[in-house]
mmCIF file of N, CA and C in Angstrom:
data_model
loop_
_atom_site.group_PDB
_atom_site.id
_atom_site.type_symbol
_atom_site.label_atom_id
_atom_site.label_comp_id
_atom_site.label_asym_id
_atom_site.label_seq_id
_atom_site.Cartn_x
_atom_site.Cartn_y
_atom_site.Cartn_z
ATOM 1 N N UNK A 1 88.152 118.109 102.180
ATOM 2 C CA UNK A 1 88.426 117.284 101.019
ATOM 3 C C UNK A 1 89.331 116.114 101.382
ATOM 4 N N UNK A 2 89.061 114.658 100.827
ATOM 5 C CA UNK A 2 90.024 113.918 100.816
ATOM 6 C C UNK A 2 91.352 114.241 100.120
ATOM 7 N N UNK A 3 92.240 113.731 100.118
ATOM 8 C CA UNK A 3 93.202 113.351 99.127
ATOM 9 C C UNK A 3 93.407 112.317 98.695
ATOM 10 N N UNK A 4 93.056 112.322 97.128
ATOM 11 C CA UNK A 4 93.497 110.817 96.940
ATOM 12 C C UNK A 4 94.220 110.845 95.918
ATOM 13 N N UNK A 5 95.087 109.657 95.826
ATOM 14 C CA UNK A 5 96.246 109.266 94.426
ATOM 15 C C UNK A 5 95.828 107.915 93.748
ATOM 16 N N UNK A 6 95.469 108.212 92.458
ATOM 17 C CA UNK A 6 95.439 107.422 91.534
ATOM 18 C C UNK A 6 96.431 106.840 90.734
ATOM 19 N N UNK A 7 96.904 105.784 90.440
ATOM 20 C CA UNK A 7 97.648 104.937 89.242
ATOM 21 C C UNK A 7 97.125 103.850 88.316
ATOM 22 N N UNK A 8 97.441 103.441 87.746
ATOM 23 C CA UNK A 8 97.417 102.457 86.819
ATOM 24 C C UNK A 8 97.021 103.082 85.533
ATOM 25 N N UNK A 9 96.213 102.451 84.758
ATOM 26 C CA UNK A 9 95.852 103.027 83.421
ATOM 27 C C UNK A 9 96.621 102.786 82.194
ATOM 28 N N UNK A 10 95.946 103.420 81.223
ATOM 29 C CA UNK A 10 97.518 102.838 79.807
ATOM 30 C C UNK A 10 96.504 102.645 78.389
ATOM 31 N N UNK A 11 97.394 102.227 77.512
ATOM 32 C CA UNK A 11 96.812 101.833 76.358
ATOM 33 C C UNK A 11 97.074 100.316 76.394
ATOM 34 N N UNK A 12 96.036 99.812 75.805
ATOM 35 C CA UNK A 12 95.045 98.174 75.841
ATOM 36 C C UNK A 12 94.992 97.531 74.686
ATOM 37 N N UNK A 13 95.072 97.021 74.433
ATOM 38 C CA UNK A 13 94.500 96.298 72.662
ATOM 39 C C UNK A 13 93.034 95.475 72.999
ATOM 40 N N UNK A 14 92.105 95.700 72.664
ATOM 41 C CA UNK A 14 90.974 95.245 72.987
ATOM 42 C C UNK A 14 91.291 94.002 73.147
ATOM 43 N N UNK A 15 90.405 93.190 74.378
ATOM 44 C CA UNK A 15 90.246 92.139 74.965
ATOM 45 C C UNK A 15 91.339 92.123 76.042
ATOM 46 N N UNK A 16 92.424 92.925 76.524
ATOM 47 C CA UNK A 16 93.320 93.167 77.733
ATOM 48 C C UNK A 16 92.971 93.748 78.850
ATOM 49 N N UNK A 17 93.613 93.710 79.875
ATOM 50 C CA UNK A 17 93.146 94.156 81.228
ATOM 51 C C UNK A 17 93.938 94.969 81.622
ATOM 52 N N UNK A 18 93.830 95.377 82.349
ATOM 53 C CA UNK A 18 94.589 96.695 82.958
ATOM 54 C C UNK A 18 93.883 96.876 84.993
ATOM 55 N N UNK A 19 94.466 97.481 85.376
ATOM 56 C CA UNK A 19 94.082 97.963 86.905
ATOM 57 C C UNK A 19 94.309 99.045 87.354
ATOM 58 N N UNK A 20 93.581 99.517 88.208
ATOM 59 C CA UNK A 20 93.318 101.036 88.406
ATOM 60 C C UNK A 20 93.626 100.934 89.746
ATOM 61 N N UNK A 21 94.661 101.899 90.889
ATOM 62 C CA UNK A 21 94.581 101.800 91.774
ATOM 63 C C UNK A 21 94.412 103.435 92.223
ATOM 64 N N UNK A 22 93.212 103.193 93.617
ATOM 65 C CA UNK A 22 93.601 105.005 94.120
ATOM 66 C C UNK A 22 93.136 104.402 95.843
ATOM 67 N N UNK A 23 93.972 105.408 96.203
ATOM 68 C CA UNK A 23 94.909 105.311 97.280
ATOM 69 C C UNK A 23 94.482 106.631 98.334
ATOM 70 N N UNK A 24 94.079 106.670 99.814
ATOM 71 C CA UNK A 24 93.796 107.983 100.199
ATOM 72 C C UNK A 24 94.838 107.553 101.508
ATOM 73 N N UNK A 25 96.073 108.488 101.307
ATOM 74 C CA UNK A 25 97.454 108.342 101.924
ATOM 75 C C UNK A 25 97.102 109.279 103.256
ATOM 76 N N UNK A 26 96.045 110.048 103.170
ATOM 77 C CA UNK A 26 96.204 111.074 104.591
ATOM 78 C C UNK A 26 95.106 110.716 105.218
ATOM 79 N N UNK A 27 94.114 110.067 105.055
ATOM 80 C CA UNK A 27 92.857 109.329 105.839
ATOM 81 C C UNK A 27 92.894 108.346 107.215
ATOM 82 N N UNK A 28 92.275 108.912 108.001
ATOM 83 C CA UNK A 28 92.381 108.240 109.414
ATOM 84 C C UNK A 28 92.033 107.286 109.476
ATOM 85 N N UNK A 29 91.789 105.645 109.939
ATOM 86 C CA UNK A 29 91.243 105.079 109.609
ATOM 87 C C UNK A 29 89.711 105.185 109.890
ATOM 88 N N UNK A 30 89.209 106.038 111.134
ATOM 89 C CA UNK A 30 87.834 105.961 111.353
ATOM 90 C C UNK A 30 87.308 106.547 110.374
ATOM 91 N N UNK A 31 88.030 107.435 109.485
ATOM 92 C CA UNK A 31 87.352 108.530 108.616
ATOM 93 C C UNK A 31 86.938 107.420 107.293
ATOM 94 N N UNK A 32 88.165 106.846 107.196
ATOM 95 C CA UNK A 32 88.549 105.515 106.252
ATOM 96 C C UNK A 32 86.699 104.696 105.720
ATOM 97 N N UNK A 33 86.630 104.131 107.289
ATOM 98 C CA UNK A 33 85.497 103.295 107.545
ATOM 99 C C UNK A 33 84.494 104.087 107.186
ATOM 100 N N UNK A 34 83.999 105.482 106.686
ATOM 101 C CA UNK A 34 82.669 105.903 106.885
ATOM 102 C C UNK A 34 82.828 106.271 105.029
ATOM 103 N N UNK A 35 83.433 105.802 103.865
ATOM 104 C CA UNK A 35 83.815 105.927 103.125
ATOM 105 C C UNK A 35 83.029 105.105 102.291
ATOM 106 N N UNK A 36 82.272 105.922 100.700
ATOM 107 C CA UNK A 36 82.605 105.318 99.810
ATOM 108 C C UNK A 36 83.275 105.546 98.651
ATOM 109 N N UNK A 37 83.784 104.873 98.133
ATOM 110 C CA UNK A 37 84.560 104.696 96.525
ATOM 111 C C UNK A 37 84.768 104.152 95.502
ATOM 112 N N UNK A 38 85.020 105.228 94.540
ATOM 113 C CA UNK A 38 84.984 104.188 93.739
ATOM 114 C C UNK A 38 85.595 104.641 92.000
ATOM 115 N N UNK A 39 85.059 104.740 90.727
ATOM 116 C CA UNK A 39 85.482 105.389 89.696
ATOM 117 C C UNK A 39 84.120 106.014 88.582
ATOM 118 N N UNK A 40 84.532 107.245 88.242
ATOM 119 C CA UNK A 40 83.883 107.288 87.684
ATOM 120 C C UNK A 40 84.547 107.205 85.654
ATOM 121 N N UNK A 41 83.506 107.381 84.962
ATOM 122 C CA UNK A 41 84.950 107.784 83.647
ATOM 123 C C UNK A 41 83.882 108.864 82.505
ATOM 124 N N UNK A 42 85.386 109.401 82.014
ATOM 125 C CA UNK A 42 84.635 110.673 80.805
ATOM 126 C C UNK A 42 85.470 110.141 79.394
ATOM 127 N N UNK A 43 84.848 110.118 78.683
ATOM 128 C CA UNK A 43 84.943 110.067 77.420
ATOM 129 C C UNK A 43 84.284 111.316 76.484
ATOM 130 N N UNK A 44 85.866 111.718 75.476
ATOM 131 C CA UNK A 44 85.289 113.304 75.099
ATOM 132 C C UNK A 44 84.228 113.212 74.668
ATOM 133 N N UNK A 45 82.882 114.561 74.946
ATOM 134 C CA UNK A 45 82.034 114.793 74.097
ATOM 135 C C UNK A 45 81.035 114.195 74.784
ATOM 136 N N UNK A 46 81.027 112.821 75.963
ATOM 137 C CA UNK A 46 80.270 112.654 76.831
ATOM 138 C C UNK A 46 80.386 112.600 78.201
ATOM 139 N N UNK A 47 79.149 112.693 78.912
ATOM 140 C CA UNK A 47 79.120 113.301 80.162
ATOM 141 C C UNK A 47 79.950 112.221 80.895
ATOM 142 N N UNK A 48 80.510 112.192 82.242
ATOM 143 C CA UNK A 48 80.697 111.836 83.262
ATOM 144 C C UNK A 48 79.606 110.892 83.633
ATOM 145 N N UNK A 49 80.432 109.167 84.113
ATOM 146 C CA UNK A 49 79.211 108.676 84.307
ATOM 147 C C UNK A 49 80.049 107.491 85.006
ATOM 148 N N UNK A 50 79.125 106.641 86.533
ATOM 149 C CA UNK A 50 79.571 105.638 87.503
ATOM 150 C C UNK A 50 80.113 104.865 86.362
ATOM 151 N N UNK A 51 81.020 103.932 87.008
ATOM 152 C CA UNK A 51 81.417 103.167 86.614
ATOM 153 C C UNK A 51 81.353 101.926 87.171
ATOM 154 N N UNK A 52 81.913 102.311 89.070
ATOM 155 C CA UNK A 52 81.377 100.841 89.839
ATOM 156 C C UNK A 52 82.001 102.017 91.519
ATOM 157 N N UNK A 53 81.571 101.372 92.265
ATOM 158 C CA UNK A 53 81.523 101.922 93.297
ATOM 159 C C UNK A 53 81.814 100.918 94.489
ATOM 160 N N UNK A 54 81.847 100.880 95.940
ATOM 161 C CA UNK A 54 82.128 100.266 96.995
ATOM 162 C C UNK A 54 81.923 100.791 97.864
ATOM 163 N N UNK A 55 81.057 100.126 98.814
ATOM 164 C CA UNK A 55 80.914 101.360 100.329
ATOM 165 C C UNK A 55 81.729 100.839 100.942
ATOM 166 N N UNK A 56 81.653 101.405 102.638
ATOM 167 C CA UNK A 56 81.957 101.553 103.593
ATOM 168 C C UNK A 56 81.894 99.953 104.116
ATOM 169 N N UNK A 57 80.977 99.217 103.518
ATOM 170 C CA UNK A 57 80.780 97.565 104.676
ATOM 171 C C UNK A 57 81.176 96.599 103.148
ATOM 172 N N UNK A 58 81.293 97.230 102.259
ATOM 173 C CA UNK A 58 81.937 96.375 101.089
ATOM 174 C C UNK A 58 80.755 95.717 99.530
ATOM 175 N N UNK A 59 79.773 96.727 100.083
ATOM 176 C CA UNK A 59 78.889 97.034 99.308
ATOM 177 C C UNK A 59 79.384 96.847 98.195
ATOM 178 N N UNK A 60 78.993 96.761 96.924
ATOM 179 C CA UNK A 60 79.147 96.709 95.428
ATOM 180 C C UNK A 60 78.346 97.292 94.019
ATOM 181 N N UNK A 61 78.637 98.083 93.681
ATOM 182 C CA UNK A 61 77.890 98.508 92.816
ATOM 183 C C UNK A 61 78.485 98.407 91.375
ATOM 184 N N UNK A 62 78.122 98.501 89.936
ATOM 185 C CA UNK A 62 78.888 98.457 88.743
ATOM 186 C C UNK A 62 77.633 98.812 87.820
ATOM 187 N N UNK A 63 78.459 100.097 86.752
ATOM 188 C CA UNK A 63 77.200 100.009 85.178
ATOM 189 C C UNK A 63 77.176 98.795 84.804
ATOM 190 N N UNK A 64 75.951 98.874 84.061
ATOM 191 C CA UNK A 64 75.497 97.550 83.481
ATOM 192 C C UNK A 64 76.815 97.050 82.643
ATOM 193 N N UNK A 65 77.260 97.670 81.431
ATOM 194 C CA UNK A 65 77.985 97.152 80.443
ATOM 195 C C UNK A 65 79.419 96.896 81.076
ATOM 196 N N UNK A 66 79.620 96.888 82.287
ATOM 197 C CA UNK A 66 80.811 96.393 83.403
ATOM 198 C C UNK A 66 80.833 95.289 84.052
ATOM 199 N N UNK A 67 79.717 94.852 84.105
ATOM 200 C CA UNK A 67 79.508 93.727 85.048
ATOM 201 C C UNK A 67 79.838 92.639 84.727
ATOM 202 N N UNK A 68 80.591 91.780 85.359
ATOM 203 C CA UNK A 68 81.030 90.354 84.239
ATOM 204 C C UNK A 68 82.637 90.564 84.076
ATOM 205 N N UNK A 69 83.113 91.953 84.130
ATOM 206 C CA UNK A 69 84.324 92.596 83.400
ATOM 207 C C UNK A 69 85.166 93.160 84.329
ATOM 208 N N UNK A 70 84.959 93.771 84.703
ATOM 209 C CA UNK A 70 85.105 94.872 85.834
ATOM 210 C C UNK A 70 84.892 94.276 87.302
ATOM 211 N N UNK A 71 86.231 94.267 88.278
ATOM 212 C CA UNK A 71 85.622 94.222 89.735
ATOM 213 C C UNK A 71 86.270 95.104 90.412
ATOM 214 N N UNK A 72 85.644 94.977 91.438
ATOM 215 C CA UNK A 72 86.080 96.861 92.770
ATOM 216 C C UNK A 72 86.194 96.154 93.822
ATOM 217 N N UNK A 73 87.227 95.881 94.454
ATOM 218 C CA UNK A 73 87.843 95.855 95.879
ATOM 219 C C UNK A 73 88.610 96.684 96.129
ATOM 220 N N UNK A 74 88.827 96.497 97.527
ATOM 221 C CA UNK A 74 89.135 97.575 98.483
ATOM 222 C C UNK A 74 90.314 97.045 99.457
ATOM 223 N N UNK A 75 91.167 97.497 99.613
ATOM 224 C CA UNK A 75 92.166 96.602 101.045
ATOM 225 C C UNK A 75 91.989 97.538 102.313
ATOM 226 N N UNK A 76 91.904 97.197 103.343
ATOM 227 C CA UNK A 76 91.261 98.485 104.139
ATOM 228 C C UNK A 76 92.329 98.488 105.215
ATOM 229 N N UNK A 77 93.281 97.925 105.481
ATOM 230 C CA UNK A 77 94.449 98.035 105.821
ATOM 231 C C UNK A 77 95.455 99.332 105.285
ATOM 232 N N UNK A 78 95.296 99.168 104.059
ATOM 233 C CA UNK A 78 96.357 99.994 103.240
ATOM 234 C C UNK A 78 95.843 101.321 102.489
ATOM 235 N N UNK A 79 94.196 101.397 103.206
ATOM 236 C CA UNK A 79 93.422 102.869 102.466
ATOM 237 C C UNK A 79 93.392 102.728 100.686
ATOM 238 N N UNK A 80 93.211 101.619 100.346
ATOM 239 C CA UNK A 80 93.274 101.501 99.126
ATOM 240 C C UNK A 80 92.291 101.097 98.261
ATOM 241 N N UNK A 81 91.890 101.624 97.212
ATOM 242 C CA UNK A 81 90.321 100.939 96.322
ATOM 243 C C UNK A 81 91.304 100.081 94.826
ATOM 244 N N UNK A 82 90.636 99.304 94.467
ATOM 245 C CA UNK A 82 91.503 98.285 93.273
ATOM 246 C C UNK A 82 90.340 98.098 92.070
ATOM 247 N N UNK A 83 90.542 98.853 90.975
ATOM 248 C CA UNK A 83 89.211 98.615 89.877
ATOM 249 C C UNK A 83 90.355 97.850 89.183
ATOM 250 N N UNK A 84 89.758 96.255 88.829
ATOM 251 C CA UNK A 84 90.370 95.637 88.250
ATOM 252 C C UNK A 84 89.551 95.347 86.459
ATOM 253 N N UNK A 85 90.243 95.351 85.348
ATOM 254 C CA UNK A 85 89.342 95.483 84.133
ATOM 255 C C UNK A 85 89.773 94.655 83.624
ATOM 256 N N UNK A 86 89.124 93.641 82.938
ATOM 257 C CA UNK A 86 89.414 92.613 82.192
ATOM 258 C C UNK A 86 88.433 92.850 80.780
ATOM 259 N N UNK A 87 88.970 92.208 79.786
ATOM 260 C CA UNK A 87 88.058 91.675 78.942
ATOM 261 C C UNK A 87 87.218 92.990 77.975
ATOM 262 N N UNK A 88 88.809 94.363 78.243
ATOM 263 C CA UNK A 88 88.498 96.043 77.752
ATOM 264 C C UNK A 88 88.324 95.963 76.273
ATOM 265 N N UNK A 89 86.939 96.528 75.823
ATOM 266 C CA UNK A 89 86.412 97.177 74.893
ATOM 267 C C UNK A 89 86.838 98.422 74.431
ATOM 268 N N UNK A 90 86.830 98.983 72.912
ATOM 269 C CA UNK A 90 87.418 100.272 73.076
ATOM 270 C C UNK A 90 86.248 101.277 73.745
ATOM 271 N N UNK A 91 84.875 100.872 73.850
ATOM 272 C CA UNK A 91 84.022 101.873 74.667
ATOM 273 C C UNK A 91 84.193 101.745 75.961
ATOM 274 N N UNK A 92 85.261 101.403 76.497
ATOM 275 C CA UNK A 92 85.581 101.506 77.841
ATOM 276 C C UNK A 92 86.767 102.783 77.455
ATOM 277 N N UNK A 93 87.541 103.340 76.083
ATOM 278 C CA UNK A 93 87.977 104.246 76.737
ATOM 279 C C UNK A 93 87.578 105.225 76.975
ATOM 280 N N UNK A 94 88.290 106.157 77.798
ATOM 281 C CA UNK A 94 88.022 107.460 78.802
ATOM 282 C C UNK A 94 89.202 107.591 79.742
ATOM 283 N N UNK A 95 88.886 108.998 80.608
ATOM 284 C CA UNK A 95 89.262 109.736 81.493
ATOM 285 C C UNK A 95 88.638 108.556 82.908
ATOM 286 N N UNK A 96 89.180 108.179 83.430
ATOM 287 C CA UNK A 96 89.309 107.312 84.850
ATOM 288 C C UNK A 96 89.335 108.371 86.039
ATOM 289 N N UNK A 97 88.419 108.398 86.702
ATOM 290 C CA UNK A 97 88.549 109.639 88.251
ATOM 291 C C UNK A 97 88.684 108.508 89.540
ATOM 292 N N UNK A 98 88.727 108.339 90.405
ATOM 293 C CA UNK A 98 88.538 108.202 91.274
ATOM 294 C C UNK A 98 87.571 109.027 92.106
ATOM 295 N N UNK A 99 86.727 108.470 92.958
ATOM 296 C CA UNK A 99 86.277 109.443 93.856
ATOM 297 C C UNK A 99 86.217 108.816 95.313
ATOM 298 N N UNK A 100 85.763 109.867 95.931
ATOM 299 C CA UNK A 100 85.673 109.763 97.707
ATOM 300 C C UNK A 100 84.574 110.175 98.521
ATOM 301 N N UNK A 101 82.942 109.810 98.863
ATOM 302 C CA UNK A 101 82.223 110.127 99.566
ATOM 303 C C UNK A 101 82.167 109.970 101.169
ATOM 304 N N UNK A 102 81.799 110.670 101.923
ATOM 305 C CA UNK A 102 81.471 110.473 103.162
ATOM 306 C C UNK A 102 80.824 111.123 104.114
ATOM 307 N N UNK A 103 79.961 110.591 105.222
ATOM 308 C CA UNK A 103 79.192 111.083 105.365
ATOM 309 C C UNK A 103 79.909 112.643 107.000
ATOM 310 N N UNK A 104 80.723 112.744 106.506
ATOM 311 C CA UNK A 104 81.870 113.615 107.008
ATOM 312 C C UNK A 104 82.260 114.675 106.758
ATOM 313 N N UNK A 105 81.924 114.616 105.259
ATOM 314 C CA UNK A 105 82.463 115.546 104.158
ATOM 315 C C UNK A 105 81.225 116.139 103.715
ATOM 316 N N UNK A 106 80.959 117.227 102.851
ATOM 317 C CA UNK A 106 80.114 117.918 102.406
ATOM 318 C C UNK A 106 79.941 117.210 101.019
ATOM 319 N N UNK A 107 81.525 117.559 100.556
ATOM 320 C CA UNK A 107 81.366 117.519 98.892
ATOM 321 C C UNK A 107 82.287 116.156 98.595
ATOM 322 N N UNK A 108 82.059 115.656 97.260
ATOM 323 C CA UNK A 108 82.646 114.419 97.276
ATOM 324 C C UNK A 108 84.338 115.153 96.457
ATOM 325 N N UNK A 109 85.163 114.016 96.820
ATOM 326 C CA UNK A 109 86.556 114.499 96.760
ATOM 327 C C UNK A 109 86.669 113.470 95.182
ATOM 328 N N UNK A 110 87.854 113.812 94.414
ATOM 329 C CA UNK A 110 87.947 113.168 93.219
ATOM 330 C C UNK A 110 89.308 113.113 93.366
ATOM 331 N N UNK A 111 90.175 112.470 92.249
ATOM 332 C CA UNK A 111 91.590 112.098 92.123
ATOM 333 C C UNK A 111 91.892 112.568 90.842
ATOM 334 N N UNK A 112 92.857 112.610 90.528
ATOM 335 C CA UNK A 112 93.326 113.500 89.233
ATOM 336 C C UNK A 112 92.925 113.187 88.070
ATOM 337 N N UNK A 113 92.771 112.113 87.581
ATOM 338 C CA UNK A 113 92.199 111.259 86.826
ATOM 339 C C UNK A 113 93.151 110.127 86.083
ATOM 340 N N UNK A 114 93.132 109.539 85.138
ATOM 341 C CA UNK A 114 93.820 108.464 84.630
ATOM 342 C C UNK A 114 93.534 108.018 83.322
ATOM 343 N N UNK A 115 94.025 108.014 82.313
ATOM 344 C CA UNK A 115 93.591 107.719 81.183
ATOM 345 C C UNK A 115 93.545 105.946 81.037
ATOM 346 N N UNK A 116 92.586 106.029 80.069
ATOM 347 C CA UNK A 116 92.595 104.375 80.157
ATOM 348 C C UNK A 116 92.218 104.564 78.265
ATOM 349 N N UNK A 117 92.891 103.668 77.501
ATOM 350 C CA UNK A 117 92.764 103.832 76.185
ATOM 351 C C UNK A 117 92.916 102.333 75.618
ATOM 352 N N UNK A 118 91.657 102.094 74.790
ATOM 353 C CA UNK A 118 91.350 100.133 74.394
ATOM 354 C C UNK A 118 91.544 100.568 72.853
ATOM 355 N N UNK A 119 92.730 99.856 72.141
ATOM 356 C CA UNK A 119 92.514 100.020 70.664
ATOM 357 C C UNK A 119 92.002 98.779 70.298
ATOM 358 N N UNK A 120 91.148 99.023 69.309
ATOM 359 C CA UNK A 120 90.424 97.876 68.577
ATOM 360 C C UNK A 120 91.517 96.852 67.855
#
């Protein structure tokens, strides 16, 4: 399993931004490089679902209703992923995970999670 640490998060007044940072503090860097990450989010009552993602060469991925809003960088110096949110809806709130794939690992690793809350 990785380890990873998540921060940021909070309550929003719709149309504010906020940033999500998670962090894998015990990762080698070669292990680092074979990595992807990114967030996923839960909102009660519905399932678990991507949010935006980043590989290993800086790949990019994002749900549709993110795109435009939402960006995912990475500092690869400092083992660090950066979901930056602008422009938060209250159907952006939810439960914030982090996660950790690789092709190293069996199972994918997650982070504690993070609340993220947009009042109208």
């Amino acid at each position: 399993q990785i380890h990873l640490v998540e921060s940021g998060g909070g309550l929003v007044q719709a149309g504010g931004s906020l940033r999500l940072t998670c962090r894998a503090p015990r990762v080698i860097l070669s292990t680092w490089w074979t990595m992807t990450m990114g967030w996923y989010r839960q909102a009660p009552g519905k399932q678990r679902e991507l949010v935006a993602n980043i590989t290993n060469t800086g790949g990019t991925n994002y749900k549709d209703s993110t795109k435009g809003r939402f960006t995912i960088s990475k500092d690869n110096g400092k083992k660090m992923v950066y979901l930056d949110m602008s422009d938060l809806k209250p159907e952006d709130t939810a439960t914030y995970y982090c996660y950790a794939s690789s092709s190293l690992y069996v199972s994918t690793s997650w982070g504690q999670g993070t609340q993220v809350t947009v009042s109208s």
